[in-house]
mmCIF file of C-alpha atoms in Angstrom:
data_model
loop_
_atom_site.group_PDB
_atom_site.id
_atom_site.type_symbol
_atom_site.label_atom_id
_atom_site.label_comp_id
_atom_site.label_asym_id
_atom_site.label_seq_id
_atom_site.Cartn_x
_atom_site.Cartn_y
_atom_site.Cartn_z
ATOM 1 C CA SER A 1 54.777 48.063 15.510
ATOM 2 C CA VAL A 2 58.065 48.353 16.855
ATOM 3 C CA VAL A 3 56.966 48.295 20.453
ATOM 4 C CA GLU A 4 55.277 44.874 19.852
ATOM 5 C CA ASP A 5 58.138 43.094 17.769
ATOM 6 C CA GLU A 6 60.527 44.016 21.073
ATOM 7 C CA ILE A 7 58.119 42.992 23.123
ATOM 8 C CA ARG A 8 57.672 39.873 21.401
ATOM 9 C CA ALA A 9 61.142 39.281 21.315
ATOM 10 C CA VAL A 10 61.897 39.878 25.038
ATOM 11 C CA MET A 11 58.658 37.364 25.732
ATOM 12 C CA ALA A 12 60.668 34.728 23.086
ATOM 13 C CA GLN A 13 63.732 34.874 25.028
ATOM 14 C CA VAL A 14 62.236 34.805 28.475
ATOM 15 C CA LEU A 15 60.172 31.679 27.616
ATOM 16 C CA ARG A 16 63.050 30.507 25.252
ATOM 17 C CA LEU A 17 60.350 29.973 22.032
ATOM 18 C CA PRO A 18 60.794 31.119 18.787
ATOM 19 C CA VAL A 19 59.376 34.472 18.256
ATOM 20 C CA ASP A 20 56.754 33.330 15.552
ATOM 21 C CA ARG A 21 54.989 31.100 18.453
ATOM 22 C CA ILE A 22 54.337 34.534 20.304
ATOM 23 C CA GLY A 23 51.309 35.499 18.442
ATOM 24 C CA ALA A 24 48.689 38.370 18.657
ATOM 25 C CA ASP A 25 46.599 36.013 21.037
ATOM 26 C CA ALA A 26 49.819 35.008 23.581
ATOM 27 C CA ALA A 27 48.754 34.978 27.015
ATOM 28 C CA ILE A 28 49.591 33.468 30.433
ATOM 29 C CA GLY A 29 47.160 30.493 29.652
ATOM 30 C CA ASN A 30 48.156 29.313 26.644
ATOM 31 C CA LEU A 31 51.883 29.690 25.951
ATOM 32 C CA PRO A 32 54.315 26.991 27.253
ATOM 33 C CA ASN A 33 56.919 27.908 30.092
ATOM 34 C CA TRP A 34 54.795 30.737 31.183
ATOM 35 C CA ASP A 35 54.827 30.034 34.451
ATOM 36 C CA SER A 36 54.879 32.473 37.458
ATOM 37 C CA THR A 37 58.473 32.632 37.897
ATOM 38 C CA ALA A 38 58.712 33.239 34.243
ATOM 39 C CA HIS A 39 56.242 35.799 34.525
ATOM 40 C CA MET A 40 58.566 38.058 36.786
ATOM 41 C CA ARG A 41 61.812 37.533 34.636
ATOM 42 C CA MET A 42 59.491 38.841 32.012
ATOM 43 C CA MET A 43 58.541 41.884 33.863
ATOM 44 C CA LEU A 44 62.198 42.750 35.007
ATOM 45 C CA ALA A 45 63.337 42.048 31.307
ATOM 46 C CA LEU A 46 60.418 44.298 30.188
ATOM 47 C CA GLU A 47 61.663 46.947 32.268
ATOM 48 C CA ASP A 48 65.033 46.708 31.232
ATOM 49 C CA ALA A 49 64.248 46.739 27.418
ATOM 50 C CA PHE A 50 61.957 49.723 27.853
ATOM 51 C CA GLY A 51 63.354 51.530 30.663
ATOM 52 C CA ILE A 52 59.950 51.538 32.719
ATOM 53 C CA THR A 53 59.067 50.758 35.999
ATOM 54 C CA LEU A 54 56.265 48.176 36.634
ATOM 55 C CA ASP A 55 54.313 48.266 39.613
ATOM 56 C CA GLU A 56 52.551 44.874 41.256
ATOM 57 C CA THR A 57 49.363 46.164 39.446
ATOM 58 C CA HIS A 58 50.698 46.315 36.428
ATOM 59 C CA MET A 59 52.388 43.154 36.869
ATOM 60 C CA VAL A 60 49.315 41.093 38.001
ATOM 61 C CA GLU A 61 47.404 42.629 34.714
ATOM 62 C CA MET A 62 49.844 42.180 32.428
ATOM 63 C CA THR A 63 48.837 38.593 31.054
ATOM 64 C CA GLY A 64 48.915 38.477 27.680
ATOM 65 C CA LEU A 65 50.686 40.338 24.436
ATOM 66 C CA ALA A 66 48.244 42.961 24.161
ATOM 67 C CA ARG A 67 47.872 44.206 27.711
ATOM 68 C CA ILE A 68 51.614 44.311 27.806
ATOM 69 C CA ARG A 69 51.658 46.338 24.719
ATOM 70 C CA ALA A 70 49.019 48.656 26.187
ATOM 71 C CA THR A 71 50.827 49.098 29.576
ATOM 72 C CA VAL A 72 54.420 49.805 28.000
ATOM 73 C CA GLU A 73 53.193 52.046 25.361
ATOM 74 C CA ALA A 74 51.049 54.052 28.454
ATOM 75 C CA LEU A 75 54.688 53.799 30.667
ATOM 76 C CA GLN A 76 56.765 54.997 27.899
ATOM 77 C CA ALA A 77 54.272 57.608 26.868
ATOM 78 C CA VAL A 78 54.343 58.882 30.838
ATOM 79 C CA LYS A 79 57.777 58.966 30.251
ATOM 80 C CA SER A 80 58.271 60.610 27.235
ATOM 81 C CA ARG A 81 56.245 63.731 28.361
ATOM 82 C CA GLY A 82 58.743 63.941 31.793
ATOM 83 C CA ALA A 83 56.403 62.601 34.533
#
């Protein structure tokens, strides 16, 4: 999906990895450079990229590509409804 491609691009940029290293199973435990500092940078970059606001609960839960995509898509849906 377009959203997933953009998320992968953000992750690759923050983690300084090629985009093709960001697979469907990409998660905090299996990608190099993804530590707590990188995680915070990634959350801020995702907020900027998608025009969303992540709260602490989101950030704690967004530990892998699938969870990040689900959260981003849910927040975008809320935003598009004007909530």
